[in-house]
Tab-separated table of C-alpha atoms and ligand atoms in Angstrom:
chain	number	residue	atom	x	y	z
A	1	UNK	CA	25.164	-12.328	6.507
A	2	UNK	CA	22.912	-11.710	3.515
A	3	UNK	CA	20.115	-9.257	4.232
A	4	UNK	CA	16.602	-10.686	4.433
A	5	UNK	CA	14.386	-10.032	1.435
A	6	UNK	CA	11.430	-7.674	1.938
A	7	UNK	CA	8.814	-7.262	-0.790
A	8	UNK	CA	5.572	-5.386	-1.253
A	9	UNK	CA	3.327	-4.325	-4.084
A	10	UNK	CA	0.813	-1.561	-4.598
A	11	UNK	CA	-1.953	-1.579	-7.229
A	12	UNK	CA	-2.100	1.448	-9.542
A	13	UNK	CA	-5.863	1.799	-9.182
A	14	UNK	CA	-6.078	5.410	-8.040
A	15	UNK	CA	-4.247	8.218	-6.273
A	16	UNK	CA	-2.035	7.458	-3.274
A	17	UNK	CA	-3.273	9.022	-0.057
A	18	UNK	CA	-2.218	9.738	3.493
A	19	UNK	CA	-3.323	6.255	4.610
A	20	UNK	CA	-1.014	4.676	2.050
A	21	UNK	CA	1.770	6.980	3.210
A	22	UNK	CA	1.516	6.327	6.959
A	23	UNK	CA	0.252	2.744	6.651
A	24	UNK	CA	2.696	1.571	3.993
A	25	UNK	CA	5.213	3.865	2.302
A	26	UNK	CA	6.694	5.353	5.464
A	27	UNK	CA	7.497	1.789	6.570
A	28	UNK	CA	9.047	0.928	3.206
A	29	UNK	CA	11.349	3.920	3.547
A	30	UNK	CA	12.497	2.756	6.987
A	31	UNK	CA	13.181	-0.741	5.684
A	32	UNK	CA	15.357	0.221	2.752
A	33	UNK	CA	18.638	0.396	4.704
A	34	UNK	CA	18.149	-2.746	6.736
A	35	UNK	CA	16.754	-5.172	4.186
A	36	UNK	CA	17.140	-6.240	0.601
A	37	UNK	CA	13.959	-4.557	-0.643
A	38	UNK	CA	11.732	-5.127	-3.668
A	39	UNK	CA	8.819	-2.743	-4.160
A	40	UNK	CA	6.686	-2.879	-7.250
A	41	UNK	CA	3.600	-1.554	-9.007
A	42	UNK	CA	1.123	-4.409	-9.405
A	43	UNK	CA	-0.282	-3.429	-12.805
A	44	UNK	CA	-1.255	-6.986	-13.818
A	45	UNK	CA	-3.302	-7.251	-10.633
A	46	UNK	CA	-5.147	-4.048	-11.478
A	47	UNK	CA	-6.391	-5.623	-14.729
A	48	UNK	CA	-8.492	-8.080	-12.698
A	49	UNK	CA	-10.781	-5.219	-11.643
A	50	UNK	CA	-9.878	-2.324	-13.963
A	51	UNK	CA	-9.874	-3.667	-17.554
A	52	UNK	CA	-10.007	-0.133	-18.988
A	53	UNK	CA	-6.355	0.875	-19.370
A	54	UNK	CA	-6.750	4.509	-20.488
A	55	UNK	CA	-5.390	5.799	-17.165
A	56	UNK	CA	-3.086	2.888	-16.421
A	57	UNK	CA	0.204	4.245	-17.706
A	58	UNK	CA	-0.243	7.592	-15.961
A	59	UNK	CA	-1.196	5.799	-12.764
A	60	UNK	CA	1.874	3.525	-12.912
A	61	UNK	CA	4.137	6.544	-13.450
A	62	UNK	CA	2.477	8.397	-10.613
A	63	UNK	CA	2.888	5.511	-8.139
A	64	UNK	CA	6.593	5.231	-9.016
A	65	UNK	CA	7.106	9.014	-8.742
A	66	UNK	CA	5.171	9.285	-5.463
A	67	UNK	CA	7.101	6.427	-3.883
A	68	UNK	CA	10.371	8.168	-4.703
A	69	UNK	CA	9.010	11.515	-3.519
A	70	UNK	CA	8.148	9.847	-0.201
A	71	UNK	CA	11.755	8.774	0.243
A	72	UNK	CA	12.311	5.452	-1.534
A	73	UNK	CA	15.717	5.454	-3.184
A	74	UNK	CA	15.757	3.478	-6.459
A	75	UNK	CA	19.479	2.896	-5.919
A	76	UNK	CA	18.856	1.188	-2.579
A	77	UNK	CA	15.730	-0.799	-3.453
A	78	UNK	CA	14.484	-2.506	-6.577
A	79	UNK	CA	11.540	-0.324	-7.604
A	80	UNK	CA	9.861	-1.869	-10.632
A	81	UNK	CA	6.703	-2.526	-12.589
A	82	UNK	CA	5.276	-6.057	-12.345
A	83	UNK	CA	4.729	-6.473	-16.094
A	84	UNK	CA	8.434	-5.817	-16.748
A	85	UNK	CA	9.291	-9.109	-15.042
A	86	UNK	CA	7.977	-11.978	-17.214
A	87	UNK	CA	9.528	-14.510	-14.807
A	88	UNK	CA	6.602	-13.732	-12.457
A	89	UNK	CA	4.124	-14.902	-15.101
A	90	UNK	CA	5.941	-18.212	-15.554
A	91	UNK	CA	6.060	-18.898	-11.820
A	92	UNK	CA	2.340	-17.976	-11.668
A	93	UNK	CA	1.718	-20.707	-14.250
A	94	UNK	CA	3.487	-23.389	-12.175
A	95	UNK	CA	1.807	-22.258	-8.953
A	96	UNK	CA	-1.593	-22.377	-10.642
A	97	UNK	CA	-1.156	-26.156	-10.926
A	98	UNK	CA	-0.805	-26.291	-7.132
A	99	UNK	CA	-3.781	-24.053	-6.323
A	100	UNK	CA	-7.245	-25.562	-5.933
A	101	UNK	CA	-10.435	-24.058	-7.291
A	102	UNK	CA	-12.194	-24.604	-3.942
A	103	UNK	CA	-9.695	-22.634	-1.868
A	104	UNK	CA	-9.566	-19.814	-4.415
A	105	UNK	CA	-13.353	-19.515	-4.427
A	106	UNK	CA	-13.340	-19.282	-0.636
A	107	UNK	CA	-10.910	-16.339	-0.508
A	108	UNK	CA	-12.519	-13.295	1.128
A	109	UNK	CA	-11.180	-10.764	-1.392
A	110	UNK	CA	-12.442	-12.927	-4.264
A	111	UNK	CA	-15.921	-13.145	-2.778
A	112	UNK	CA	-15.975	-9.374	-2.133
A	113	UNK	CA	-14.806	-8.456	-5.605
A	114	UNK	CA	-17.070	-10.994	-7.300
A	115	UNK	CA	-20.003	-9.345	-5.541
A	116	UNK	CA	-18.878	-5.927	-6.768
A	117	UNK	CA	-18.445	-6.983	-10.409
A	118	UNK	CA	-20.877	-9.848	-11.069
A	119	UNK	CA	-20.508	-9.391	-14.839
A	120	UNK	CA	-16.750	-9.807	-14.821
A	121	UNK	CA	-15.811	-12.683	-12.508
A	122	UNK	CA	-12.745	-13.509	-14.570
A	123	UNK	CA	-10.165	-16.244	-13.992
A	124	UNK	CA	-7.569	-13.584	-13.132
A	125	UNK	CA	-9.743	-12.442	-10.257
A	126	UNK	CA	-10.061	-16.029	-9.034
A	127	UNK	CA	-6.308	-16.633	-9.225
A	128	UNK	CA	-5.338	-13.194	-7.844
A	129	UNK	CA	-3.731	-14.791	-4.750
A	130	UNK	CA	-1.682	-17.118	-6.971
A	131	UNK	CA	-0.239	-14.156	-8.878
A	132	UNK	CA	0.453	-12.421	-5.572
A	133	UNK	CA	2.256	-15.550	-4.326
A	134	UNK	CA	4.349	-15.548	-7.512
A	135	UNK	CA	5.226	-11.863	-6.905
A	136	UNK	CA	6.572	-12.771	-3.486
A	137	UNK	CA	8.133	-16.178	-4.120
A	138	UNK	CA	9.942	-15.071	-7.300
A	139	UNK	CA	12.388	-13.140	-5.063
A	140	UNK	CA	12.208	-15.685	-2.249
A	141	UNK	CA	11.017	-12.835	-0.024
A	142	UNK	CA	10.407	-13.715	3.625
A	143	UNK	CA	8.993	-10.445	4.929
A	144	UNK	CA	6.000	-8.762	3.323
A	145	UNK	CA	4.851	-5.398	4.729
A	146	UNK	CA	1.079	-5.348	4.192
A	147	UNK	CA	-2.095	-4.438	6.007
A	148	UNK	CA	-4.428	-6.840	7.788
A	149	UNK	CA	-6.614	-7.347	4.721
A	150	UNK	CA	-3.723	-9.183	3.017
A	151	UNK	CA	-3.122	-11.816	5.728
A	152	UNK	CA	-5.196	-14.431	3.936
A	153	UNK	CA	-3.254	-13.921	0.701
A	154	UNK	CA	-0.014	-14.436	2.596
A	155	UNK	CA	-1.286	-17.610	4.164
A	156	UNK	CA	-2.125	-18.855	0.684
A	157	UNK	CA	1.364	-17.923	-0.533
A	158	UNK	CA	2.791	-20.033	2.309
A	159	UNK	CA	0.548	-22.937	1.327
A	160	UNK	CA	1.601	-22.773	-2.326
A	161	UNK	CA	5.292	-22.610	-1.334
A	162	UNK	CA	4.851	-25.606	0.972
A	163	UNK	CA	3.108	-27.647	-1.705
A	164	UNK	CA	5.802	-26.769	-4.210
A	165	UNK	CA	8.609	-27.729	-1.822
A	166	UNK	CA	6.873	-30.929	-0.826
A	167	UNK	CA	6.420	-32.034	-4.402
A	168	UNK	CA	9.576	-30.767	-6.089
A	169	UNK	CA	12.140	-30.082	-3.325
A	170	UNK	CA	12.998	-27.167	-1.077
A	171	UNK	CA	13.221	-24.046	-3.248
A	172	UNK	CA	10.721	-21.494	-1.920
A	173	UNK	CA	10.847	-20.021	1.616
A	174	UNK	CA	7.557	-19.257	3.366
A	175	UNK	CA	6.784	-15.517	3.565
A	176	UNK	CA	5.342	-13.758	6.621
A	177	UNK	CA	3.482	-10.458	7.018
A	178	UNK	CA	5.750	-7.888	8.571
A	179	UNK	CA	5.512	-4.412	10.002
A	180	UNK	CA	7.695	-2.175	12.103
A	181	UNK	CA	6.716	-1.914	15.725
A	182	UNK	CA	3.743	-4.208	15.171
A	183	UNK	CA	1.194	-1.420	15.409
A	184	UNK	CA	-0.239	-0.111	12.161
A	185	UNK	CA	-1.727	3.351	11.885
A	186	UNK	CA	-5.101	3.411	10.266
A	187	UNK	CA	-6.191	6.740	8.812
A	188	UNK	CA	-9.954	7.202	8.705
A	189	UNK	CA	-11.667	9.268	6.065
A	190	UNK	CA	-12.480	12.819	7.204
A	191	UNK	CA	-16.206	12.148	7.568
A	192	UNK	CA	-15.471	9.188	9.825
A	193	UNK	CA	-16.986	6.700	7.344
A	194	UNK	CA	-14.408	3.970	6.828
A	195	UNK	CA	-10.769	4.482	5.972
A	196	UNK	CA	-9.143	6.799	3.476
A	197	UNK	CA	-9.083	4.977	0.181
A	198	UNK	CA	-7.616	5.192	-3.318
A	199	UNK	CA	-10.903	5.334	-5.130
A	200	UNK	CA	-13.803	5.758	-2.680
A	201	UNK	CA	-15.028	8.816	-0.786
A	202	UNK	CA	-12.529	11.100	-2.516
A	203	UNK	CA	-13.734	14.344	-0.916
A	204	UNK	CA	-12.868	12.945	2.494
A	205	UNK	CA	-9.495	11.454	1.582
A	206	UNK	CA	-6.273	13.478	1.517
A	207	UNK	CA	-4.255	12.584	-1.578
A	208	UNK	CA	-0.540	13.183	-1.972
A	209	UNK	CA	-1.423	14.891	-5.282
A	210	UNK	CA	-4.009	17.316	-3.797
A	211	UNK	CA	-3.320	21.046	-4.211
A	212	UNK	CA	-2.844	23.241	-1.127
A	213	UNK	CA	-6.306	24.724	-1.511
A	214	UNK	CA	-7.972	21.355	-1.867
A	215	UNK	CA	-6.178	20.042	1.226
A	216	UNK	CA	-7.337	23.081	3.203
A	217	UNK	CA	-10.890	22.759	1.922
A	218	UNK	CA	-11.140	19.054	2.767
A	219	UNK	CA	-9.732	19.510	6.263
A	220	UNK	CA	-11.925	22.521	7.080
A	221	UNK	CA	-14.963	20.413	6.105
A	222	UNK	CA	-13.907	17.432	8.256
A	223	UNK	CA	-16.600	16.162	10.589
A	224	UNK	CA	-16.582	17.536	14.160
A	225	UNK	CA	-19.283	18.159	16.804
A	226	UNK	CA	-20.215	20.481	19.698
A	227	UNK	CA	-17.201	19.409	21.727
A	228	UNK	CA	-16.974	17.180	24.814
A	229	UNK	CA	-19.624	17.416	27.532
A	230	UNK	CA	-17.352	16.449	30.433
A	231	UNK	CA	-13.599	16.885	30.951
A	232	UNK	CA	-11.429	13.959	29.804
A	233	UNK	CA	-14.222	12.484	27.647
A	234	UNK	CA	-13.493	9.622	25.265
A	235	UNK	CA	-13.036	10.901	21.703
A	236	UNK	CA	-15.394	9.842	18.922
A	237	UNK	CA	-13.555	8.146	15.998
A	238	UNK	CA	-13.724	11.176	13.698
A	239	UNK	CA	-12.243	13.460	16.397
A	240	UNK	CA	-9.557	10.923	17.306
A	241	UNK	CA	-8.648	10.800	13.619
A	242	UNK	CA	-7.972	14.569	13.589
A	243	UNK	CA	-5.726	14.169	16.631
A	244	UNK	CA	-3.962	11.230	14.971
A	245	UNK	CA	-3.300	13.342	11.885
A	246	UNK	CA	-2.049	16.196	14.031
A	247	UNK	CA	0.360	13.894	15.876
A	248	UNK	CA	1.667	12.782	12.488
A	249	UNK	CA	2.179	16.158	10.802
A	250	UNK	CA	2.114	18.949	13.417
A	251	UNK	CA	4.664	19.852	16.085
A	252	UNK	CA	4.289	17.990	19.409
A	253	UNK	CA	3.505	21.355	21.080
A	254	UNK	CA	0.622	22.159	18.765
A	255	UNK	CA	-0.832	18.671	19.115
A	256	UNK	CA	-0.499	18.848	22.920
A	257	UNK	CA	-2.218	22.241	23.104
A	258	UNK	CA	-5.363	20.914	21.426
A	259	UNK	CA	-5.186	17.705	23.460
A	260	UNK	CA	-5.142	19.798	26.665
A	261	UNK	CA	-7.982	21.994	25.410
A	262	UNK	CA	-10.034	18.911	24.631
A	263	UNK	CA	-9.453	17.371	28.052
A	264	UNK	CA	-10.330	20.572	29.880
A	265	UNK	CA	-13.587	21.148	27.967
A	266	UNK	CA	-17.082	20.552	29.311
A	267	UNK	CA	-20.603	21.611	28.320
A	268	UNK	CA	-20.845	25.350	28.722
A	269	UNK	CA	-17.083	25.603	28.965
A	270	UNK	CA	-15.800	24.280	25.674
A	271	UNK	CA	-12.170	25.256	25.429
A	272	UNK	CA	-11.351	23.255	22.340
A	273	UNK	CA	-12.090	25.174	19.152
A	274	UNK	CA	-12.294	22.614	16.372
A	275	UNK	CA	-12.205	25.421	13.779
A	276	UNK	CA	-8.813	26.559	15.087
A	277	UNK	CA	-7.581	22.999	15.339
A	278	UNK	CA	-8.535	22.298	11.728
A	279	UNK	CA	-6.886	25.531	10.574
A	280	UNK	CA	-3.652	24.512	12.281
A	281	UNK	CA	-3.909	20.982	10.932
A	282	UNK	CA	-4.587	22.289	7.410
A	283	UNK	CA	-1.484	24.498	7.435
A	284	UNK	CA	0.704	21.708	8.830
A	285	UNK	CA	-0.704	19.248	6.292
A	286	UNK	CA	0.061	21.665	3.456
A	287	UNK	CA	3.625	22.017	4.765
A	288	UNK	CA	3.916	18.228	4.941
A	289	UNK	CA	2.404	17.314	1.570
A	290	UNK	CA	3.604	20.181	-0.659
A	291	UNK	CA	7.240	18.997	-0.991
A	292	UNK	CA	6.082	15.424	-1.686
A	293	UNK	CA	3.601	16.576	-4.338
A	294	UNK	CA	6.100	18.897	-5.995
A	295	UNK	CA	8.847	16.302	-6.080
A	296	UNK	CA	6.446	13.692	-7.478
A	297	UNK	CA	5.217	16.100	-10.176
A	298	UNK	CA	8.782	16.943	-11.195
A	299	UNK	CA	9.626	13.244	-11.561
A	300	UNK	CA	6.419	12.556	-13.504
A	301	UNK	CA	7.213	15.398	-15.890
A	302	UNK	CA	10.682	13.995	-16.601
A	303	UNK	CA	9.835	11.050	-18.843
A	304	UNK	CA	13.481	10.266	-19.518
A	305	UNK	CA	14.293	10.024	-15.823
A	306	UNK	CA	11.162	7.935	-15.204
A	307	UNK	CA	11.957	5.503	-17.961
A	308	UNK	CA	15.527	5.204	-16.691
A	309	UNK	CA	14.325	4.451	-13.139
A	310	UNK	CA	11.795	1.879	-14.381
A	311	UNK	CA	14.359	0.141	-16.583
A	312	UNK	CA	16.925	0.068	-13.794
A	313	UNK	CA	14.323	-1.409	-11.403
A	314	UNK	CA	13.336	-4.067	-13.925
A	315	UNK	CA	16.962	-5.113	-14.388
A	316	UNK	CA	17.477	-5.566	-10.660
A	317	UNK	CA	14.207	-7.442	-10.284
A	318	UNK	CA	14.852	-9.721	-13.255
A	319	UNK	CA	18.276	-10.683	-11.977
A	320	UNK	CA	16.818	-12.040	-8.763
A	321	UNK	CA	13.709	-13.424	-10.489
A	322	UNK	CA	15.598	-15.376	-13.118
A	323	UNK	CA	17.799	-17.020	-10.466
A	324	UNK	CA	14.680	-18.259	-8.655
A	325	UNK	CA	13.041	-19.338	-11.892
A	326	UNK	CA	16.085	-21.419	-12.853
A	327	UNK	CA	15.935	-23.163	-9.473
A	328	UNK	CA	12.180	-23.690	-9.939
A	329	UNK	CA	12.591	-25.131	-13.456
A	330	UNK	CA	15.392	-27.414	-12.292
A	331	UNK	CA	13.300	-28.642	-9.379
A	332	UNK	CA	10.305	-29.392	-11.620
A	333	UNK	CA	12.502	-30.796	-14.341
A	334	UNK	CA	11.497	-28.428	-17.142
A	335	UNK	CA	15.130	-27.768	-18.109
A	336	UNK	CA	16.071	-29.220	-21.461
B	401	ADP	P1	-6.612	1.385	-0.953
B	401	ADP	O1	-7.509	0.740	0.075
B	401	ADP	O2	-6.577	2.863	-0.821
B	401	ADP	O3	-6.846	0.895	-2.364
B	401	ADP	P2	-4.525	-0.501	-0.776
B	401	ADP	O4	-5.498	-1.538	-0.334
B	401	ADP	O5	-3.940	-0.617	-2.152
B	401	ADP	O6	-5.148	0.942	-0.592
B	401	ADP	O7	-3.359	-0.429	0.267
B	401	ADP	C1	-2.005	-0.177	-0.001
B	401	ADP	C2	-1.299	-0.101	1.336
B	401	ADP	O8	-1.734	1.057	2.076
B	401	ADP	C3	-1.587	-1.299	2.247
B	401	ADP	O9	-0.398	-1.664	2.928
B	401	ADP	C4	-2.633	-0.782	3.213
B	401	ADP	O10	-2.580	-1.446	4.456
B	401	ADP	C5	-2.267	0.689	3.347
B	401	ADP	N1	-3.461	1.515	3.599
B	401	ADP	C6	-4.476	1.737	2.712
B	401	ADP	N2	-5.397	2.565	3.247
B	401	ADP	C7	-4.966	2.881	4.492
B	401	ADP	C8	-5.482	3.717	5.551
B	401	ADP	N3	-6.596	4.434	5.391
B	401	ADP	N4	-4.791	3.810	6.699
B	401	ADP	C9	-3.629	3.121	6.848
B	401	ADP	N5	-3.098	2.329	5.906
B	401	ADP	C10	-3.738	2.197	4.739
B	402	LIG	N1	-2.931	-7.445	-3.193
B	402	LIG	C1	-2.186	-6.287	-2.708
B	402	LIG	C2	-3.179	-5.188	-2.331
B	402	LIG	O1	-4.301	-5.193	-2.785
B	402	LIG	C3	-1.209	-5.787	-3.745
B	402	LIG	C4	-0.153	-6.808	-4.041
B	402	LIG	C5	0.001	-7.503	-5.204
B	402	LIG	C6	0.867	-7.237	-3.163
B	402	LIG	N2	1.072	-8.349	-5.116
B	402	LIG	C7	1.629	-8.232	-3.880
B	402	LIG	C8	1.216	-6.910	-1.856
B	402	LIG	C9	2.712	-8.880	-3.296
B	402	LIG	C10	2.301	-7.579	-1.286
B	402	LIG	C11	3.033	-8.558	-1.992
B	402	LIG	O2	-2.809	-4.278	-1.573
């Protein structure tokens, strides 16, 4: 039986961080043996909010290199850059005729971004979900690993596929959001204010590109408090986040030790030492991130290798994309 098609995209709008790793990339790596995977850098999408392209090429290269450093194998998956696949732009054009202004204006991400950039509410921003639908439908992907904030875009992709099929015949399958195990880890920023993010609150986000010293510094400054007042207290979000990180990068024994210390602490008898916990976490984080950072830097420095990987990815993606586009053109009747 043919493997199901999995697809996801990541915008090159900043540095990848631990939230991206545990919330997205680690899942991609698990999927690569079981599914027919397409992963791409959504550089056209980034132009809707980041028209200045000075950093764009470096950012695209870094996302590709970091994905490989995290374990994606460009031989197993199609790893490509969106703008290398012109078939996506043509499908976007057809889908635009099936998307209504009213529904696009009602999209949550559109309203949020329009509020953030009132002087640049461009048509690309409005039709962002149409381009995203084209990204997905061009490979007839059925499973899309994304976070909760993308559910509405996926629903729109299903609507556009349905409308297309209804009008022109059954060509495009309806994609669904998909994640392993169902439960998604969310990594909060180290001051407990919101989640780690590509471009906001950088001093409280751990980036895959951070140096050892910077990682240590950020973790040692992470928000803590006096410790629990009664044994087995509930943990505040920012403390829970440190435990979550420890469970992800430290040995089970180390994580358990601090868990036990926390649960045995009370006012006047505080066994947990957050300073020690952060020191342990910092060292384990350095051990975890250093090989990823070094591998990513080595790939980024090797422009020939990078360009080979990107070309190879584009070829794989275009093969699948052009097959879908032929079916789409035939269905519409634009085949002369
Ligand atoms: P950012 O918010 O940093 O710009 P994106 O929105 O581009 O990141 O998200 C890319 C992927 O990483 C998505 O699948 C998203 O769910 C995941 N992700 C982003 N931030 C986090 C986080 N702090 N914790 C867990 N997953 C995250
Ligand atoms: N909109 C997604 C985000 O902000 C990125 C993206 C673009 C994407 N095209 C996609 C994700 C196709 C999944 C499938 O994270």
